[in-house]
Amino acid sequence: MSRSVRVARVATFVYFVLCGTTMGTWVVHIPAIEERVGISHATLGGLLVLLGLGAFVGMQTAGRLTDRLGARRVVPAAGALCSATLVLPGLAREPWTLGAALLVFGFCNGCLDVGMNAHAVHVERAYGRPVMSAFHATFSVGGVLAALGGAATASAGLNPAAGMAVVGVLGVVTALVPARALMPTAPTTVDTDAVVKHRGTGGRIWVLAALALMVMLCEGAANDWSALHLKDVLGASESTAAFAYGTFAATMTIGRLLADRLVTRFGSMAILRYGAVIAGVGITLVALAPWMWAAFAGWALFGLGLSGCVPQLFSAAGHADPSAAGANVSRVAGLGYVGMLAGPAVIGWLTHLVALNHAFVLLTLLCAITAVAARVLRTGSDRPREPATSSN
């Protein structure tokens, strides 16, 4: 393994942490910004649609640019822009300015998200073994850093704009420093055999995208409804209920740190299939649990099962056709992001018809469909690869 590939892997970790930190910084400042702008939860929910719309457009744009210009150009630029625009929501004073700020920030964040994932695919190909899940684990590390930074700026008495500006300036520097360590543009020339091999991959990419939508819809539902489930259904206190999401997030992070080794041994199809089964068992336990300890166990299994699913789908999309890795990842990530945003809303709508815990049965169904459809990963480069002979 060459030193340049190892350095490129480290640089990719940096961009995943950066993406998690910028998005997490916005999240931790939402309550303060909502209060300063003077909007209701319902209005905020509508404005968040603009964040999602911007991210979706950014993902599609960055996918094509990454394939044409290379990740070495797109990722640092997207990282710097994402960091620079982070302060915009903090400066907003009216709903329309907040909406515009979220649209711009979402676009830049979407560009960074797809660019870094496309580059991660090239790094994984150079390593010759799975490394994608670890990248996604460090995204969660960025969220932890954002939470710590948000607590520090709040205790220092800084307003949201000042705190977000500090993170933004640090983020711009962080985005530019490791830029030269990224891998150059992947060769655009492919031989005849490769063309034949990858012909007709479009349909498969959309199957991967549909699976990403279902898996990330499950993640989105857990993000917004796990704590409310313990509080409203099982009568837990707010402090105890908060541990429901913490349990889910912790097992998801641990699972992603372990997933690459498991993929090497068992293959990506097995991780997706049995991960979906574990997640389905977990959320079913949540739906039926009469006791808090059982609900915690269910949320833990749900996070553990889902942890390796999304990285395998992104990796499969990128490896399906190396010459169009950016565009393919953008399709899977874009539709997955739609699922992430839709998850909370879908569960919320179902609560008008059934109890919250019974609404989670939909997530069980989605996990079952994912497990059955996991065979889509049983092709070509998605099979387990031999570990590189040199050390990390």
Short mmCIF file of C-alpha atoms in Angstrom, two decimals:
data_model
loop_
_atom_site.label_atom_id
_atom_site.label_comp_id
_atom_site.label_asym_id
_atom_site.label_seq_id
_atom_site.Cartn_x
_atom_site.Cartn_y
_atom_site.Cartn_z
CA MET A 1 0.00 0.00 0.00
CA SER A 2 1.56 3.29 -1.11
CA ARG A 3 1.96 6.18 1.30
CA SER A 4 -0.14 8.44 -0.94
CA VAL A 5 -3.16 6.13 -0.60
CA ARG A 6 -2.82 5.98 3.17
CA VAL A 7 -2.57 9.77 3.33
CA ALA A 8 -5.62 10.09 1.06
CA ARG A 9 -7.55 7.89 3.49
CA VAL A 10 -6.62 10.15 6.41
CA ALA A 11 -7.64 13.21 4.40
CA THR A 12 -11.02 11.58 3.64
CA PHE A 13 -11.56 11.03 7.35
CA VAL A 14 -10.97 14.76 7.85
CA TYR A 15 -13.69 15.70 5.36
CA PHE A 16 -16.21 13.29 6.89
CA VAL A 17 -15.56 14.82 10.32
CA LEU A 18 -15.88 18.28 8.79
CA CYS A 19 -19.24 17.43 7.19
CA GLY A 20 -20.57 16.00 10.44
CA THR A 21 -19.33 19.00 12.40
CA THR A 22 -20.88 21.64 10.15
CA MET A 23 -24.26 19.91 10.00
CA GLY A 24 -24.14 19.16 13.72
CA THR A 25 -23.33 22.80 14.51
CA TRP A 26 -26.49 23.90 12.70
CA VAL A 27 -28.53 21.26 14.55
CA VAL A 28 -27.36 22.22 18.03
CA HIS A 29 -28.17 25.89 17.34
CA ILE A 30 -31.69 25.24 16.00
CA PRO A 31 -33.53 26.11 19.26
CA ALA A 32 -31.73 29.44 19.67
CA ILE A 33 -32.19 30.40 16.01
CA GLU A 34 -35.86 29.42 16.07
CA GLU A 35 -36.42 31.65 19.10
CA ARG A 36 -34.54 34.62 17.66
CA VAL A 37 -36.32 34.48 14.31
CA GLY A 38 -39.62 34.08 16.17
CA ILE A 39 -41.12 31.14 14.31
CA SER A 40 -43.17 28.15 15.38
CA HIS A 41 -42.14 24.51 15.17
CA ALA A 42 -44.46 24.11 12.19
CA THR A 43 -42.83 27.00 10.33
CA LEU A 44 -39.39 25.63 11.12
CA GLY A 45 -40.44 22.27 9.72
CA GLY A 46 -41.44 23.93 6.47
CA LEU A 47 -38.15 25.81 6.26
CA LEU A 48 -36.21 22.58 6.82
CA VAL A 49 -37.67 21.36 3.54
CA LEU A 50 -35.55 24.04 1.87
CA LEU A 51 -32.46 22.64 3.60
CA GLY A 52 -33.30 19.22 2.17
CA LEU A 53 -34.05 20.63 -1.28
CA GLY A 54 -30.74 22.47 -1.37
CA ALA A 55 -28.88 19.34 -0.26
CA PHE A 56 -30.56 17.21 -2.93
CA VAL A 57 -29.67 19.66 -5.72
CA GLY A 58 -26.13 19.96 -4.36
CA MET A 59 -25.73 16.19 -4.38
CA GLN A 60 -26.76 15.90 -8.02
CA THR A 61 -24.51 18.80 -9.02
CA ALA A 62 -21.46 17.52 -7.13
CA GLY A 63 -21.82 14.01 -8.50
CA ARG A 64 -21.32 15.15 -12.08
CA LEU A 65 -18.63 17.69 -11.18
CA THR A 66 -16.65 15.09 -9.24
CA ASP A 67 -16.62 12.74 -12.23
CA ARG A 68 -15.55 15.54 -14.58
CA LEU A 69 -13.12 17.54 -12.42
CA GLY A 70 -12.02 15.04 -9.79
CA ALA A 71 -12.54 14.94 -6.04
CA ARG A 72 -9.27 16.79 -5.42
CA ARG A 73 -10.93 19.95 -6.76
CA VAL A 74 -14.56 19.45 -5.76
CA VAL A 75 -14.21 18.22 -2.17
CA PRO A 76 -12.00 21.02 -0.76
CA ALA A 77 -14.09 23.67 -2.54
CA ALA A 78 -17.33 22.16 -1.23
CA GLY A 79 -15.88 21.85 2.27
CA ALA A 80 -14.78 25.49 2.29
CA LEU A 81 -18.14 26.71 0.95
CA CYS A 82 -20.07 24.56 3.40
CA SER A 83 -18.04 25.99 6.28
CA ALA A 84 -18.32 29.56 5.01
CA THR A 85 -22.11 29.38 4.59
CA LEU A 86 -22.64 27.80 8.02
CA VAL A 87 -22.93 31.24 9.58
CA LEU A 88 -25.80 32.31 7.31
CA PRO A 89 -28.63 30.68 9.34
CA GLY A 90 -27.18 32.30 12.45
CA LEU A 91 -27.42 35.74 10.85
CA ALA A 92 -31.06 35.31 9.76
CA ARG A 93 -33.64 37.60 11.35
CA GLU A 94 -36.76 36.80 9.34
CA PRO A 95 -38.26 33.53 8.13
CA TRP A 96 -37.49 34.26 4.48
CA THR A 97 -33.82 35.01 5.18
CA LEU A 98 -33.55 31.84 7.25
CA GLY A 99 -35.11 29.86 4.40
CA ALA A 100 -32.67 31.33 1.90
CA ALA A 101 -29.75 30.64 4.24
CA LEU A 102 -30.80 27.02 4.69
CA LEU A 103 -31.18 26.56 0.94
CA VAL A 104 -27.62 27.78 0.32
CA PHE A 105 -26.11 25.89 3.26
CA GLY A 106 -27.96 22.72 2.27
CA PHE A 107 -26.65 22.98 -1.29
CA CYS A 108 -23.04 23.29 -0.12
CA ASN A 109 -23.45 20.48 2.41
CA GLY A 110 -24.91 18.22 -0.27
CA CYS A 111 -21.95 18.94 -2.53
CA LEU A 112 -19.51 18.01 0.23
CA ASP A 113 -21.48 14.88 1.15
CA VAL A 114 -21.42 13.37 -2.33
CA GLY A 115 -17.91 14.57 -3.20
CA MET A 116 -16.34 12.99 -0.12
CA ASN A 117 -18.31 9.75 -0.57
CA ALA A 118 -17.25 9.50 -4.21
CA HIS A 119 -13.64 10.02 -3.16
CA ALA A 120 -14.07 7.42 -0.42
CA VAL A 121 -15.06 4.92 -3.12
CA HIS A 122 -11.79 5.56 -4.97
CA VAL A 123 -9.82 5.18 -1.73
CA GLU A 124 -11.60 1.90 -1.00
CA ARG A 125 -10.79 0.65 -4.51
CA ALA A 126 -7.12 1.57 -4.02
CA TYR A 127 -7.04 -0.23 -0.66
CA GLY A 128 -8.54 -3.38 -2.15
CA ARG A 129 -10.66 -3.97 0.94
CA PRO A 130 -13.71 -2.39 2.61
CA VAL A 131 -13.05 0.92 4.38
CA MET A 132 -16.30 2.82 3.72
CA SER A 133 -18.05 2.16 7.03
CA ALA A 134 -15.24 3.71 9.06
CA PHE A 135 -15.61 6.92 7.07
CA HIS A 136 -19.29 7.08 7.99
CA ALA A 137 -18.44 6.45 11.64
CA THR A 138 -16.25 9.57 11.68
CA PHE A 139 -19.20 11.60 10.42
CA SER A 140 -20.81 10.78 13.77
CA VAL A 141 -17.61 11.92 15.50
CA GLY A 142 -18.14 15.29 13.84
CA GLY A 143 -21.60 15.46 15.39
CA VAL A 144 -20.10 14.86 18.83
CA LEU A 145 -17.57 17.65 18.25
CA ALA A 146 -20.41 19.95 17.19
CA ALA A 147 -22.32 19.19 20.39
CA LEU A 148 -19.26 19.93 22.52
CA GLY A 149 -18.56 23.11 20.57
CA GLY A 150 -22.16 24.25 20.87
CA ALA A 151 -22.09 23.72 24.63
CA ALA A 152 -18.83 25.66 24.91
CA THR A 153 -20.04 28.65 22.89
CA ALA A 154 -23.34 28.72 24.79
CA SER A 155 -21.56 28.69 28.14
CA ALA A 156 -19.32 31.51 26.90
CA GLY A 157 -22.41 33.57 26.14
CA LEU A 158 -21.84 33.76 22.38
CA ASN A 159 -24.88 34.21 20.16
CA PRO A 160 -25.52 31.59 17.46
CA ALA A 161 -23.97 33.67 14.67
CA ALA A 162 -20.70 34.12 16.58
CA GLY A 163 -20.45 30.46 17.52
CA MET A 164 -21.24 29.31 13.99
CA ALA A 165 -18.76 31.82 12.56
CA VAL A 166 -15.97 30.40 14.73
CA VAL A 167 -16.72 26.88 13.54
CA GLY A 168 -17.01 28.15 9.97
CA VAL A 169 -13.58 29.80 9.98
CA LEU A 170 -11.98 26.67 11.45
CA GLY A 171 -13.85 24.62 8.88
CA VAL A 172 -12.54 26.64 5.92
CA VAL A 173 -8.97 26.09 7.11
CA THR A 174 -9.66 22.40 7.72
CA ALA A 175 -11.12 22.02 4.23
CA LEU A 176 -8.13 23.56 2.47
CA VAL A 177 -5.19 22.06 4.38
CA PRO A 178 -5.56 18.37 3.36
CA ALA A 179 -6.66 19.14 -0.23
CA ARG A 180 -3.37 18.05 -1.84
CA ALA A 181 -3.54 14.71 -0.04
CA LEU A 182 -6.66 13.67 -1.94
CA MET A 183 -6.33 11.21 -4.80
CA PRO A 184 -6.19 12.67 -8.32
CA THR A 185 -9.01 12.23 -10.78
CA ALA A 186 -9.69 8.60 -11.55
CA PRO A 187 -8.75 7.65 -15.13
CA THR A 188 -11.64 8.30 -17.47
CA THR A 189 -10.59 5.78 -20.11
CA VAL A 190 -12.08 2.32 -19.72
CA ASP A 191 -11.46 -0.78 -21.76
CA THR A 192 -14.04 -2.63 -23.80
CA ASP A 193 -14.52 -5.32 -21.15
CA ALA A 194 -15.24 -2.67 -18.54
CA VAL A 195 -17.78 -1.02 -20.78
CA VAL A 196 -19.59 -4.30 -21.30
CA LYS A 197 -19.38 -5.11 -17.60
CA HIS A 198 -20.94 -1.82 -16.53
CA ARG A 199 -23.48 -1.47 -19.33
CA GLY A 200 -26.99 -1.38 -17.99
CA THR A 201 -26.01 -0.49 -14.41
CA GLY A 202 -28.59 2.32 -14.34
CA GLY A 203 -31.44 0.09 -13.20
CA ARG A 204 -29.32 -1.44 -10.48
CA ILE A 205 -28.30 1.99 -9.24
CA TRP A 206 -31.95 2.95 -8.78
CA VAL A 207 -32.56 -0.26 -6.84
CA LEU A 208 -29.69 0.72 -4.55
CA ALA A 209 -31.18 4.21 -4.29
CA ALA A 210 -34.59 2.79 -3.33
CA LEU A 211 -32.96 0.67 -0.62
CA ALA A 212 -31.07 3.75 0.62
CA LEU A 213 -34.38 5.61 0.83
CA MET A 214 -35.88 2.85 3.00
CA VAL A 215 -32.86 2.46 5.27
CA MET A 216 -32.38 6.21 5.76
CA LEU A 217 -36.11 6.66 6.34
CA CYS A 218 -35.63 4.27 9.27
CA GLU A 219 -32.68 6.35 10.50
CA GLY A 220 -34.64 9.58 10.23
CA ALA A 221 -37.54 8.10 12.16
CA ALA A 222 -35.21 7.02 14.96
CA ASN A 223 -33.58 10.44 15.10
CA ASP A 224 -36.86 12.26 15.76
CA TRP A 225 -39.10 9.71 17.45
CA SER A 226 -36.92 7.54 19.70
CA ALA A 227 -36.95 9.89 22.68
CA LEU A 228 -40.63 10.74 22.20
CA HIS A 229 -41.47 7.05 22.16
CA LEU A 230 -40.05 6.47 25.63
CA LYS A 231 -41.62 9.64 26.99
CA ASP A 232 -45.11 9.39 25.48
CA VAL A 233 -45.62 5.63 25.26
CA LEU A 234 -43.69 4.30 28.27
CA GLY A 235 -43.91 7.36 30.52
CA ALA A 236 -40.18 7.97 30.91
CA SER A 237 -38.86 11.31 32.13
CA GLU A 238 -37.29 13.66 29.58
CA SER A 239 -33.78 12.91 30.86
CA THR A 240 -34.34 9.15 30.64
CA ALA A 241 -36.04 9.40 27.25
CA ALA A 242 -33.03 11.22 25.81
CA PHE A 243 -30.98 8.06 26.31
CA ALA A 244 -33.12 6.27 23.71
CA TYR A 245 -31.56 8.25 20.87
CA GLY A 246 -28.17 8.09 22.59
CA THR A 247 -28.41 4.30 22.66
CA PHE A 248 -29.37 4.18 18.98
CA ALA A 249 -26.56 6.56 17.96
CA ALA A 250 -23.93 4.79 20.07
CA THR A 251 -24.61 1.33 18.66
CA MET A 252 -24.73 2.76 15.14
CA THR A 253 -21.29 4.33 15.59
CA ILE A 254 -19.84 1.15 17.11
CA GLY A 255 -21.35 -0.93 14.33
CA ARG A 256 -19.80 1.25 11.64
CA LEU A 257 -16.40 1.00 13.27
CA LEU A 258 -16.66 -2.80 13.13
CA ALA A 259 -18.47 -3.20 9.80
CA ASP A 260 -15.47 -2.99 7.46
CA ARG A 261 -13.84 -6.07 9.00
CA LEU A 262 -17.14 -7.94 8.82
CA VAL A 263 -17.60 -6.99 5.16
CA THR A 264 -14.11 -8.31 4.40
CA ARG A 265 -15.02 -11.65 5.95
CA PHE A 266 -18.67 -12.11 4.99
CA GLY A 267 -19.32 -9.72 2.09
CA SER A 268 -21.46 -6.62 1.71
CA MET A 269 -24.61 -8.55 0.85
CA ALA A 270 -24.48 -10.37 4.20
CA ILE A 271 -23.99 -7.12 6.09
CA LEU A 272 -26.98 -5.52 4.37
CA ARG A 273 -29.23 -8.58 4.69
CA TYR A 274 -28.50 -9.57 8.28
CA GLY A 275 -28.14 -5.95 9.36
CA ALA A 276 -31.66 -5.31 8.09
CA VAL A 277 -32.88 -8.43 9.92
CA ILE A 278 -31.30 -7.27 13.20
CA ALA A 279 -32.76 -3.80 12.71
CA GLY A 280 -36.18 -5.29 12.01
CA VAL A 281 -36.04 -7.38 15.19
CA GLY A 282 -34.95 -4.29 17.14
CA ILE A 283 -37.72 -1.98 15.96
CA THR A 284 -40.32 -4.74 16.42
CA LEU A 285 -39.14 -5.08 20.01
CA VAL A 286 -39.54 -1.32 20.38
CA ALA A 287 -43.07 -1.45 18.97
CA LEU A 288 -44.13 -4.22 21.36
CA ALA A 289 -42.02 -3.38 24.43
CA PRO A 290 -44.04 -2.89 27.65
CA TRP A 291 -40.91 -2.04 29.67
CA MET A 292 -38.25 0.64 29.24
CA TRP A 293 -35.33 -1.80 29.39
CA ALA A 294 -36.83 -3.71 26.46
CA ALA A 295 -37.27 -0.47 24.50
CA PHE A 296 -33.63 0.47 25.11
CA ALA A 297 -32.57 -2.97 23.91
CA GLY A 298 -34.74 -2.54 20.82
CA TRP A 299 -33.27 0.86 19.94
CA ALA A 300 -29.77 -0.54 20.47
CA LEU A 301 -30.44 -3.42 18.06
CA PHE A 302 -32.05 -1.02 15.58
CA GLY A 303 -28.95 1.19 15.50
CA LEU A 304 -26.57 -1.77 15.34
CA GLY A 305 -28.46 -3.37 12.47
CA LEU A 306 -28.73 -0.20 10.40
CA SER A 307 -25.12 0.84 11.02
CA GLY A 308 -23.54 -1.01 8.12
CA CYS A 309 -26.36 -0.73 5.58
CA VAL A 310 -25.92 2.75 4.11
CA PRO A 311 -22.12 2.48 3.66
CA GLN A 312 -22.58 -0.75 1.67
CA LEU A 313 -25.15 0.89 -0.60
CA PHE A 314 -22.93 3.92 -1.24
CA SER A 315 -19.92 1.70 -1.84
CA ALA A 316 -21.83 -0.53 -4.25
CA ALA A 317 -23.05 2.49 -6.20
CA GLY A 318 -19.55 3.88 -6.54
CA HIS A 319 -17.99 0.58 -7.57
CA ALA A 320 -20.72 -0.22 -10.11
CA ASP A 321 -18.99 2.04 -12.62
CA PRO A 322 -15.75 3.76 -11.48
CA SER A 323 -15.93 6.26 -14.33
CA ALA A 324 -19.30 7.53 -13.03
CA ALA A 325 -18.80 7.00 -9.30
CA GLY A 326 -19.82 10.56 -8.42
CA ALA A 327 -23.04 10.51 -10.41
CA ASN A 328 -24.04 7.09 -9.11
CA VAL A 329 -23.31 7.98 -5.49
CA SER A 330 -25.29 11.20 -5.93
CA ARG A 331 -28.37 9.24 -7.04
CA VAL A 332 -28.20 6.85 -4.09
CA ALA A 333 -27.34 9.57 -1.58
CA GLY A 334 -29.97 11.94 -2.96
CA LEU A 335 -32.84 9.48 -2.73
CA GLY A 336 -31.54 8.32 0.64
CA TYR A 337 -31.61 11.88 1.90
CA VAL A 338 -35.23 12.16 0.80
CA GLY A 339 -35.93 9.14 2.99
CA MET A 340 -34.08 10.68 5.92
CA LEU A 341 -36.26 13.79 5.70
CA ALA A 342 -39.45 11.85 5.04
CA GLY A 343 -39.05 9.39 7.92
CA PRO A 344 -40.15 11.69 10.74
CA ALA A 345 -43.05 13.06 8.69
CA VAL A 346 -44.32 9.62 7.66
CA ILE A 347 -44.30 8.36 11.25
CA GLY A 348 -45.97 11.58 12.37
CA TRP A 349 -48.74 11.12 9.83
CA LEU A 350 -49.29 7.51 10.92
CA THR A 351 -49.74 8.63 14.53
CA HIS A 352 -53.03 10.20 13.43
CA LEU A 353 -54.22 6.67 12.65
CA VAL A 354 -52.48 4.43 15.20
CA ALA A 355 -50.43 4.73 18.37
CA LEU A 356 -46.79 5.83 17.97
CA ASN A 357 -45.33 2.42 18.85
CA HIS A 358 -47.67 0.72 16.36
CA ALA A 359 -46.54 3.13 13.64
CA PHE A 360 -43.06 1.64 13.97
CA VAL A 361 -44.35 -1.53 12.32
CA LEU A 362 -43.84 0.31 9.02
CA LEU A 363 -40.11 0.37 9.79
CA THR A 364 -40.20 -3.39 10.40
CA LEU A 365 -41.71 -3.82 6.95
CA LEU A 366 -39.03 -1.66 5.33
CA CYS A 367 -36.29 -3.65 7.05
CA ALA A 368 -37.85 -6.88 5.77
CA ILE A 369 -37.95 -5.56 2.20
CA THR A 370 -34.32 -4.48 2.47
CA ALA A 371 -33.26 -7.92 3.71
CA VAL A 372 -35.01 -9.62 0.79
CA ALA A 373 -33.59 -7.18 -1.79
CA ALA A 374 -30.03 -7.39 -0.43
CA ARG A 375 -29.14 -9.84 -3.21
CA VAL A 376 -28.64 -6.78 -5.45
CA LEU A 377 -25.16 -6.55 -3.88
CA ARG A 378 -24.18 -10.03 -5.06
CA THR A 379 -22.32 -8.89 -8.17
CA GLY A 380 -18.81 -8.08 -9.28
CA SER A 381 -16.89 -5.66 -7.14
CA ASP A 382 -19.37 -5.88 -4.28
CA ARG A 383 -18.10 -9.30 -3.30
CA PRO A 384 -15.58 -9.52 -0.46
CA ARG A 385 -12.13 -8.45 -1.48
CA GLU A 386 -8.83 -9.70 -0.14
CA PRO A 387 -7.17 -7.36 2.36
CA ALA A 388 -4.21 -5.37 1.15
CA THR A 389 -0.95 -7.09 2.07
CA SER A 390 0.67 -4.04 3.61
CA SER A 391 -0.27 -2.44 6.88
CA ASN A 392 -2.40 0.60 7.28
#
